[in-house]
Amino acid sequence: MTNTTKTHALHYGLLAILAIAFMILPQYHSGNLARVMVLAIYAMGYNILFGYTGLLSLGHALFFSAGMYGLGLTMHLGGWTPAPAFLAALLASAVVATVIGFLVLRTSGVAFMIVTLMFAQAGYLTILYFGTYTRGDEGFALQQATRQLMGLDLTDQTIRYYTALILFSATLLLLAYFIRSPFGRTLIAIRENEERAKMLGYNVTAIKLKAVILSGVISGASGGAYALLFGNTGATFATVQFSILPLLWVLVGGAGTTTGPFIGVLFMTYLIDYASGQTTAYLIVVGVVLVLVTLFLPHGIVGTLRNKYAGWLP
Amino acid sequence: MTKLIKPTLTRRKLLGTGAAALASTPLLGRYAQAQSSEPIKIGFQVHRTGIGASYGRWYDRTTQAAVKRINDMGGINGRPVEVISEDDGTDPKRGAEVVEKFATQHNTDIAFGTLFSHVVYGSAPRAGELKMPYFVVSEGHHVASGALNRWTMQPGITDVKSQVQAMAPFVAENLGKKVTMIYPDFAFGHDHRDYFSAAIEAQGGEVVAKIAIPPTETSFTKYFPKIPRNTDVIYHVMVGPAVLTFVKEMGEFFGPSKPEIFGFIDSLEAVDIASPGLEFLEGTYFWEGNPRYAQDTNHDFDANYRKAVGVDENGASVSDSKDVSTYAHMFGCWETLNIVKRGMEMADYKGAGDRQALIEAVESMSNMDLSDDHPQGAKIFNGKTHQTFGHQYISKVEGGKLALAHTTSIEDTMYEDEVDYTTQSF
Amino acid sequence: MDFGPHLLLAILEGGVTAAVLALTAMGLSIVFGVMRVVNVAHGEFYMVGAVLAWYIATALGGNPALGFVAAIIVAPLLVGSLAAGVDRLILRRINYDPERTIVATIGTLYILQQTTLMTFGPNPRPVEPPFNTRIALPWFEWSDKGLEFYYPWGLSITSYKLFVIVAASVILITLWLAITRSKAGLIMRATQQDSDMAQAFGIPVKTVYSVVFGLGAGLAAVGAVLVVPIQQAYYLMGHDPLLLAFIVVIIGGLGSLPGTIIAAILIGMADSIISVFFTPTLAKIFATLLVATVLVFRPTGLMGKSTA
């Protein structure tokens, strides 16, 4: 098998397993998996910037919540239906990502981390400030009756699962295609050596801006999907903690890999779920596992597999 | 429909007199008449970690005590009650996961317990979709405002809107008409702002300044100059770990020339009133959901409740006098569980198939008398809005303790219905 | 309140914030400068310092001054040793790789937080200040009769808050002298500039790293002990100081100690002074955007030379 065939086999195999998983798994786990897939979209969006372009953002909750409120507010206050509201989510995160990207790309390294963090914090406070519309920290619930798409009840657990799977598949395949495209390869070139990329004649800033926008829109899609499928918005999803989560997921799963973000979300979700069932001190367990992962799996789960056993892993 | 429901009578009616006699001797009679000794499982969503942890710990203790009492009295429909606790980390995302876990993994009969309103918002949609009765103890206005769904109820604790509006007559008559409000800049604070402003204007008063403090703030003195000089009364309500700093800095700011001060005990919940720096609170007033310091009453209900939960006369843990309880809120867990018990008995609850009947049974409730089941006071439950209404207490700080100064009527706390959940389908 | 007294009050409050922030950020800055790692657990070392201060003050009882003096000596030492232990057990083994350090210190953060929750509990606990007199401050006004002084309503500070500003300044000056004048400081600076070269000259780089990591955490603990009589010891209190300290270090310019001080003053003050002009949340939004804008237009920070 060539590496390309192997890659295709991996991606389609994963999607096939996920499609079958719903029929086999008990309801609790399939419900969990739906949420994992939606959040994995967020992690994949983050991975474009962090894993492939080498830009460590601490402000992605801003893009996630732009999507969440883009969908939530248009549905809740505007009475829109899910399809146009989801487009509003994409648009909102695209606009926010463009403006923020334009500003933050003047910086790099740690300054980039801080500037993204600060803008996200300003965004969080803005959501609180306009509490009349957003209901601040508690947010609002999207009523079950409004969460219908083309006659399908998105709150039904089968439809919710497969909607999440469709969005997840679309993102995964898009990104798998994208990183093999010339544009994706340019991003990796920038990550590996920005100066050289510049000398080769690439307009590095413009390319990075495109990466920020793509990353932001995918994160926003995840935020919109979360609000739509789980019926909840709130300022908690715009806090710093929610910006750090995708970083953690991607680092644990494997930065710069296509499947790492999904593995990271899956691993962390079940780690917290399992540990909290065993002990009330589950955060200690989570902490210890994180330390162990850094000690023994330096490139995350998928990244370490790639380095040690399967160099072809995408 | 107004119907007086006496819980003990209902239980006896269901169990039969013979069973009741047996049930009253705990060791022999427990569960003897049960058709099935399978326990009734209550999924308890508890804030063990995160910002709600100090509340969660006391919600947990109260819940355990209430369940022990219910089991000692023979359980529900002759079946023992089992509490299955899951930490929600005071986080809406994890809250929703926990409700799913109750519904699909633990197969609990109901979900119960949440305090922080953002967790309620995160969890309620999932509870509705999973058709899981979800009893919250959150004092938010979210239930009665119609924002949630038919599966979510708040029968054991009053909501912010009724608490706040019931304070206005007392404030206007006894403290002054020009009020400056200081509150956290999130939904809970906005509810205070909106409902109190309206209520004080109805009393001929006015709010002269509204100071919304961002929730991330840790120092407060810089905001106090925004208090207008002509303020008669400061109305403060703060939540979170910085509350003690807030109150202390307020005292340092005013020095000897302070206006009247009226606060919600949320500003000092789980904090010792005798902490250093709080001396200036002497003579000021607090709303209390349930008086923290034991008052002279003509009944023993509060004393029995304190004893069961393990709270002393000063509202602290009997084992550690420094461990102050969240007394103004935690009674809601106790009362809610007693209502759940009564509802299950009315509905002759057997299992998950009777969940809808449980909701309908609770919806049919109305008056709840002051009793061991309702030690905080009598209540009137509104089945249409899924919200209970009850007395509110205003206490004055005297000698470093809180002394009850005024008890509002239940009527003071009522407002027009904003929703009728009973018209929604299940 | 009139504008003048209001502004003075804001500046004084900003001064207290800046003083504590400078100490905390200095700890992070030294670690960052010498070891080139982001210590995400820095805020937790601050929190542990505050919690230890509560334990020490409560255990000693009696005069609050006694407890306070004991706390400010013992708590930073304990926290410093704890941090040095973390360095030996974890960071050294992952070779101070920047990304792995982030995950490892997030793990440390969880462990410290949960351990504190289980032992110390979820309630904020106050520590009594050694002294705390309210000092009313005068303001002046030009009138027909010339310059007049009066005491405006609410314009005051406490003696303890003034002490915090003074104490932080003294500690920072001492630290500055130690780094620039002492042999230990020389070794630290040598390691910062080129650790390979330092190693070649016989400097025990690993030990230096452990000491520096402990020193950084210890400084955070000093800041925490100073602040607990104003705020309270609480198991989630490390979050904000971490973010603010992090911001201060970058705004100041990586590895620049004077830059860190200037940035701490700027950020402590900006928050306070902007709050004079706007409603609180709006003020926070503007203060945040102001700081972000400074970095956008001066990406290397105020005193920085080049990006790391």
Short mmCIF file of C-alpha atoms in Angstrom, two decimals, chain A:
data_model
loop_
_atom_site.label_atom_id
_atom_site.label_comp_id
_atom_site.label_asym_id
_atom_site.label_seq_id
_atom_site.Cartn_x
_atom_site.Cartn_y
_atom_site.Cartn_z
CA MET A 1 0.00 0.00 0.00
CA THR A 2 1.21 3.48 -0.73
CA ASN A 3 1.06 6.07 1.99
CA THR A 4 -1.85 7.78 0.28
CA THR A 5 -3.85 4.56 0.26
CA LYS A 6 -3.01 3.97 3.88
CA THR A 7 -4.11 7.51 4.74
CA HIS A 8 -7.40 7.04 2.92
CA ALA A 9 -7.89 3.71 4.62
CA LEU A 10 -7.27 5.28 8.01
CA HIS A 11 -9.68 8.19 7.50
CA TYR A 12 -12.49 6.24 5.89
CA GLY A 13 -11.93 3.40 8.31
CA LEU A 14 -12.28 5.77 11.28
CA LEU A 15 -15.45 7.26 9.82
CA ALA A 16 -16.86 3.78 9.15
CA ILE A 17 -16.12 2.73 12.73
CA LEU A 18 -17.83 5.85 14.01
CA ALA A 19 -20.85 5.17 11.77
CA ILE A 20 -21.17 1.63 13.10
CA ALA A 21 -20.32 2.58 16.67
CA PHE A 22 -23.69 4.21 17.15
CA MET A 23 -25.48 0.94 16.51
CA ILE A 24 -23.28 -1.04 18.86
CA LEU A 25 -22.53 1.25 21.75
CA PRO A 26 -24.88 1.76 24.69
CA GLN A 27 -26.79 5.02 24.57
CA TYR A 28 -24.57 6.76 27.09
CA HIS A 29 -21.43 6.26 25.04
CA SER A 30 -22.99 7.14 21.72
CA GLY A 31 -24.24 10.35 23.33
CA ASN A 32 -20.75 11.07 24.57
CA LEU A 33 -19.28 10.31 21.19
CA ALA A 34 -21.58 12.83 19.50
CA ARG A 35 -20.22 15.52 21.77
CA VAL A 36 -16.65 14.32 21.27
CA MET A 37 -17.06 14.63 17.50
CA VAL A 38 -18.41 18.18 17.74
CA LEU A 39 -15.56 19.24 20.02
CA ALA A 40 -13.06 17.40 17.81
CA ILE A 41 -14.07 19.81 15.04
CA TYR A 42 -12.99 22.63 17.36
CA ALA A 43 -9.71 20.80 18.05
CA MET A 44 -9.12 20.25 14.32
CA GLY A 45 -9.71 23.94 13.69
CA TYR A 46 -7.18 24.72 16.38
CA ASN A 47 -4.73 22.22 14.93
CA ILE A 48 -4.58 24.08 11.60
CA LEU A 49 -3.04 27.04 13.30
CA PHE A 50 -1.07 25.31 16.03
CA GLY A 51 -0.12 22.00 14.49
CA TYR A 52 0.40 23.02 10.88
CA THR A 53 1.26 26.73 10.94
CA GLY A 54 3.10 26.74 14.27
CA LEU A 55 1.06 29.58 15.79
CA LEU A 56 0.09 28.96 19.41
CA SER A 57 -3.16 30.81 20.06
CA LEU A 58 -4.65 31.15 23.52
CA GLY A 59 -7.79 32.83 22.25
CA HIS A 60 -9.68 30.30 20.17
CA ALA A 61 -12.68 30.40 22.49
CA LEU A 62 -13.40 33.71 20.79
CA PHE A 63 -13.94 31.96 17.44
CA PHE A 64 -15.84 29.10 19.04
CA SER A 65 -18.18 31.50 20.81
CA ALA A 66 -18.54 33.70 17.72
CA GLY A 67 -20.03 30.64 16.04
CA MET A 68 -22.03 29.69 19.10
CA TYR A 69 -23.62 33.13 19.42
CA GLY A 70 -23.85 33.60 15.65
CA LEU A 71 -26.20 30.65 15.61
CA GLY A 72 -27.69 31.09 19.06
CA LEU A 73 -28.63 34.76 18.83
CA THR A 74 -30.09 34.55 15.33
CA MET A 75 -32.23 31.60 16.40
CA HIS A 76 -33.11 32.83 19.87
CA LEU A 77 -33.74 36.50 19.17
CA GLY A 78 -34.12 36.53 15.40
CA GLY A 79 -36.29 33.44 15.15
CA TRP A 80 -34.13 32.04 12.33
CA THR A 81 -34.22 28.38 11.37
CA PRO A 82 -31.11 26.22 11.90
CA ALA A 83 -29.78 26.26 8.31
CA PRO A 84 -29.43 30.04 7.86
CA ALA A 85 -28.45 30.35 11.52
CA PHE A 86 -25.58 27.93 10.94
CA LEU A 87 -24.45 30.06 8.01
CA ALA A 88 -24.61 33.06 10.35
CA ALA A 89 -22.34 31.13 12.72
CA LEU A 90 -19.80 30.57 9.95
CA LEU A 91 -20.04 34.18 8.83
CA ALA A 92 -19.70 35.55 12.36
CA SER A 93 -16.59 33.53 13.05
CA ALA A 94 -15.14 34.42 9.64
CA VAL A 95 -15.57 38.14 10.30
CA VAL A 96 -14.13 37.89 13.81
CA ALA A 97 -11.21 35.76 12.59
CA THR A 98 -10.43 38.18 9.77
CA VAL A 99 -10.34 41.23 12.03
CA ILE A 100 -8.44 39.50 14.82
CA GLY A 101 -6.11 37.76 12.39
CA PHE A 102 -5.27 41.06 10.75
CA LEU A 103 -4.23 42.50 14.13
CA VAL A 104 -2.57 39.55 15.82
CA LEU A 105 -0.40 38.53 12.89
CA ARG A 106 1.71 41.60 13.50
CA THR A 107 3.09 39.58 16.41
CA SER A 108 4.63 36.15 16.74
CA GLY A 109 5.82 33.72 19.40
CA VAL A 110 4.77 34.44 22.95
CA ALA A 111 3.43 37.88 22.03
CA PHE A 112 1.00 36.09 19.71
CA MET A 113 -0.17 33.94 22.61
CA ILE A 114 -0.83 36.97 24.78
CA VAL A 115 -2.53 39.08 22.13
CA THR A 116 -4.92 36.28 21.19
CA LEU A 117 -5.59 35.71 24.88
CA MET A 118 -6.36 39.38 25.46
CA PHE A 119 -8.70 39.69 22.50
CA ALA A 120 -10.55 36.58 23.61
CA GLN A 121 -10.83 38.00 27.12
CA ALA A 122 -12.24 41.23 25.71
CA GLY A 123 -14.71 39.12 23.74
CA TYR A 124 -15.76 37.26 26.87
CA LEU A 125 -16.31 40.51 28.75
CA THR A 126 -18.29 41.87 25.79
CA ILE A 127 -20.66 38.91 25.99
CA LEU A 128 -21.19 39.76 29.66
CA TYR A 129 -21.56 43.46 28.91
CA PHE A 130 -24.39 42.81 26.48
CA GLY A 131 -26.09 40.57 29.02
CA THR A 132 -29.50 41.94 28.02
CA TYR A 133 -29.23 39.95 24.80
CA THR A 134 -26.79 37.19 25.64
CA ARG A 135 -27.88 36.52 29.25
CA GLY A 136 -24.17 36.53 30.16
CA ASP A 137 -22.79 33.52 31.96
CA GLU A 138 -26.00 31.53 32.09
CA GLY A 139 -26.76 32.06 28.42
CA PHE A 140 -29.97 30.69 27.06
CA ALA A 141 -31.46 27.38 26.02
CA LEU A 142 -32.52 26.81 22.42
CA GLN A 143 -35.95 25.23 22.63
CA GLN A 144 -36.30 21.69 21.36
CA ALA A 145 -39.11 22.69 19.00
CA THR A 146 -36.86 25.13 17.11
CA ARG A 147 -34.02 22.69 16.56
CA GLN A 148 -35.47 21.06 13.42
CA LEU A 149 -33.70 20.85 10.08
CA MET A 150 -35.61 19.89 6.94
CA GLY A 151 -38.13 17.93 8.97
CA LEU A 152 -35.43 16.18 10.98
CA ASP A 153 -35.47 16.52 14.75
CA LEU A 154 -31.88 17.39 15.67
CA THR A 155 -32.58 16.58 19.29
CA ASP A 156 -33.33 12.97 18.46
CA GLN A 157 -30.33 10.99 19.49
CA THR A 158 -29.84 9.11 16.22
CA ILE A 159 -30.15 12.25 14.12
CA ARG A 160 -27.95 14.20 16.49
CA TYR A 161 -25.26 11.54 16.27
CA TYR A 162 -25.24 11.33 12.50
CA THR A 163 -25.40 15.11 12.12
CA ALA A 164 -22.32 15.34 14.31
CA LEU A 165 -20.70 12.57 12.26
CA ILE A 166 -21.44 14.32 8.96
CA LEU A 167 -19.93 17.57 10.21
CA PHE A 168 -16.96 15.72 11.66
CA SER A 169 -16.37 13.76 8.44
CA ALA A 170 -16.62 16.87 6.30
CA THR A 171 -14.06 18.65 8.47
CA LEU A 172 -11.69 15.68 8.65
CA LEU A 173 -11.73 15.00 4.92
CA LEU A 174 -11.49 18.68 4.06
CA LEU A 175 -8.45 19.06 6.27
CA ALA A 176 -6.86 15.84 5.05
CA TYR A 177 -7.20 17.14 1.52
CA PHE A 178 -6.11 20.59 2.53
CA ILE A 179 -2.83 19.67 4.19
CA ARG A 180 -1.79 17.71 1.10
CA SER A 181 -2.64 20.63 -1.17
CA PRO A 182 0.03 23.14 -2.14
CA PHE A 183 -1.46 25.65 0.30
CA GLY A 184 -1.28 23.20 3.19
CA ARG A 185 2.31 22.39 2.34
CA THR A 186 3.14 26.09 2.36
CA LEU A 187 1.78 26.30 5.89
CA ILE A 188 4.06 23.49 7.01
CA ALA A 189 6.93 25.23 5.27
CA ILE A 190 6.18 28.35 7.28
CA ARG A 191 6.05 26.34 10.48
CA GLU A 192 9.39 24.69 9.75
CA ASN A 193 11.21 27.79 8.57
CA GLU A 194 9.42 31.06 8.13
CA GLU A 195 12.45 32.96 6.83
CA ARG A 196 13.07 30.44 4.11
CA ALA A 197 9.42 30.49 3.06
CA LYS A 198 9.68 34.25 2.79
CA MET A 199 12.80 34.06 0.68
CA LEU A 200 11.12 31.60 -1.64
CA GLY A 201 8.74 34.41 -2.42
CA TYR A 202 5.69 33.47 -0.41
CA ASN A 203 3.59 36.24 1.06
CA VAL A 204 3.83 34.72 4.49
CA THR A 205 1.49 37.15 6.26
CA ALA A 206 -1.30 36.69 3.71
CA ILE A 207 -0.97 32.92 3.93
CA LYS A 208 -1.04 33.02 7.71
CA LEU A 209 -4.12 35.23 7.62
CA LYS A 210 -5.88 32.64 5.47
CA ALA A 211 -4.88 29.99 8.00
CA VAL A 212 -6.28 32.06 10.87
CA ILE A 213 -9.57 32.53 9.00
CA LEU A 214 -9.87 28.84 8.12
CA SER A 215 -9.02 27.86 11.67
CA GLY A 216 -11.49 30.40 13.04
CA VAL A 217 -14.33 29.34 10.76
CA ILE A 218 -13.91 25.66 11.63
CA SER A 219 -13.82 26.52 15.34
CA GLY A 220 -16.94 28.63 14.81
CA ALA A 221 -18.64 25.75 13.01
CA SER A 222 -17.99 23.65 16.08
CA GLY A 223 -19.46 26.35 18.34
CA GLY A 224 -22.56 26.66 16.17
CA ALA A 225 -22.96 22.89 16.03
CA TYR A 226 -22.59 22.63 19.79
CA ALA A 227 -25.36 25.19 20.40
CA LEU A 228 -27.60 23.57 17.81
CA LEU A 229 -27.14 19.96 18.87
CA PHE A 230 -26.97 20.44 22.64
CA GLY A 231 -29.29 23.42 22.94
CA ASN A 232 -27.12 25.57 25.15
CA THR A 233 -25.09 28.77 24.89
CA GLY A 234 -23.25 30.66 27.60
CA ALA A 235 -20.26 32.84 28.35
CA THR A 236 -18.44 29.87 29.93
CA PHE A 237 -17.66 28.79 26.38
CA ALA A 238 -15.77 32.05 25.85
CA THR A 239 -13.50 31.87 28.89
CA VAL A 240 -9.75 31.32 28.90
CA GLN A 241 -10.25 27.74 30.06
CA PHE A 242 -12.14 27.01 26.88
CA SER A 243 -9.24 28.43 24.87
CA ILE A 244 -6.75 26.21 26.68
CA LEU A 245 -8.81 23.04 26.15
CA PRO A 246 -8.15 22.69 22.40
CA LEU A 247 -4.44 23.24 23.03
CA LEU A 248 -4.52 20.45 25.57
CA TRP A 249 -6.53 18.13 23.30
CA VAL A 250 -4.20 18.71 20.37
CA LEU A 251 -1.04 18.32 22.44
CA VAL A 252 -2.30 15.10 24.01
CA GLY A 253 -3.62 13.69 20.74
CA GLY A 254 -0.72 14.80 18.60
CA ALA A 255 -0.14 18.22 17.03
CA GLY A 256 0.10 18.31 13.26
CA THR A 257 -1.71 15.02 12.74
CA THR A 258 -5.14 14.63 11.16
CA THR A 259 -6.57 12.23 13.71
CA GLY A 260 -4.73 13.54 16.79
CA PRO A 261 -7.36 16.17 17.68
CA PHE A 262 -10.13 13.55 17.72
CA ILE A 263 -8.02 11.12 19.76
CA GLY A 264 -7.13 13.92 22.19
CA VAL A 265 -10.75 14.91 22.80
CA LEU A 266 -11.81 11.28 23.11
CA PHE A 267 -9.00 10.50 25.54
CA MET A 268 -9.56 13.54 27.75
CA THR A 269 -13.36 13.14 27.80
CA TYR A 270 -13.18 9.53 28.88
CA LEU A 271 -10.33 10.16 31.26
CA ILE A 272 -12.42 12.76 33.14
CA ASP A 273 -15.55 10.65 32.90
CA TYR A 274 -13.87 7.49 34.13
CA ALA A 275 -11.78 9.11 36.84
CA SER A 276 -14.72 11.06 38.26
CA GLY A 277 -16.64 7.79 38.51
CA GLN A 278 -13.82 6.22 40.51
CA THR A 279 -12.85 8.99 42.86
CA THR A 280 -13.92 12.47 43.87
CA ALA A 281 -10.29 13.45 43.48
CA TYR A 282 -10.47 12.90 39.74
CA LEU A 283 -8.61 16.09 38.92
CA ILE A 284 -5.53 14.60 40.56
CA VAL A 285 -5.85 11.60 38.29
CA VAL A 286 -6.20 13.90 35.28
CA GLY A 287 -3.16 15.87 36.42
CA VAL A 288 -1.03 12.78 36.90
CA VAL A 289 -2.04 11.38 33.52
CA LEU A 290 -1.14 14.65 31.81
CA VAL A 291 2.28 14.58 33.43
CA LEU A 292 2.75 10.93 32.42
CA VAL A 293 1.73 11.69 28.85
CA THR A 294 4.37 14.40 28.58
CA LEU A 295 6.99 12.12 30.09
CA PHE A 296 6.31 9.08 27.95
CA LEU A 297 4.39 10.28 24.89
CA PRO A 298 6.29 13.46 24.03
CA HIS A 299 4.50 14.08 20.73
CA GLY A 300 1.04 13.16 21.86
CA ILE A 301 -0.60 9.83 21.26
CA VAL A 302 -0.78 9.84 17.47
CA GLY A 303 2.45 11.81 17.09
CA THR A 304 4.37 9.23 19.12
CA LEU A 305 2.84 6.37 17.13
CA ARG A 306 3.98 8.11 13.97
CA ASN A 307 7.51 8.64 15.23
CA LYS A 308 7.98 5.15 16.57
CA TYR A 309 5.95 2.77 14.48
CA ALA A 310 4.14 4.24 11.54
CA GLY A 311 5.91 7.02 9.75
CA TRP A 312 3.14 7.29 7.20
CA LEU A 313 0.50 8.47 9.70
CA PRO A 314 -1.03 11.67 8.36
#
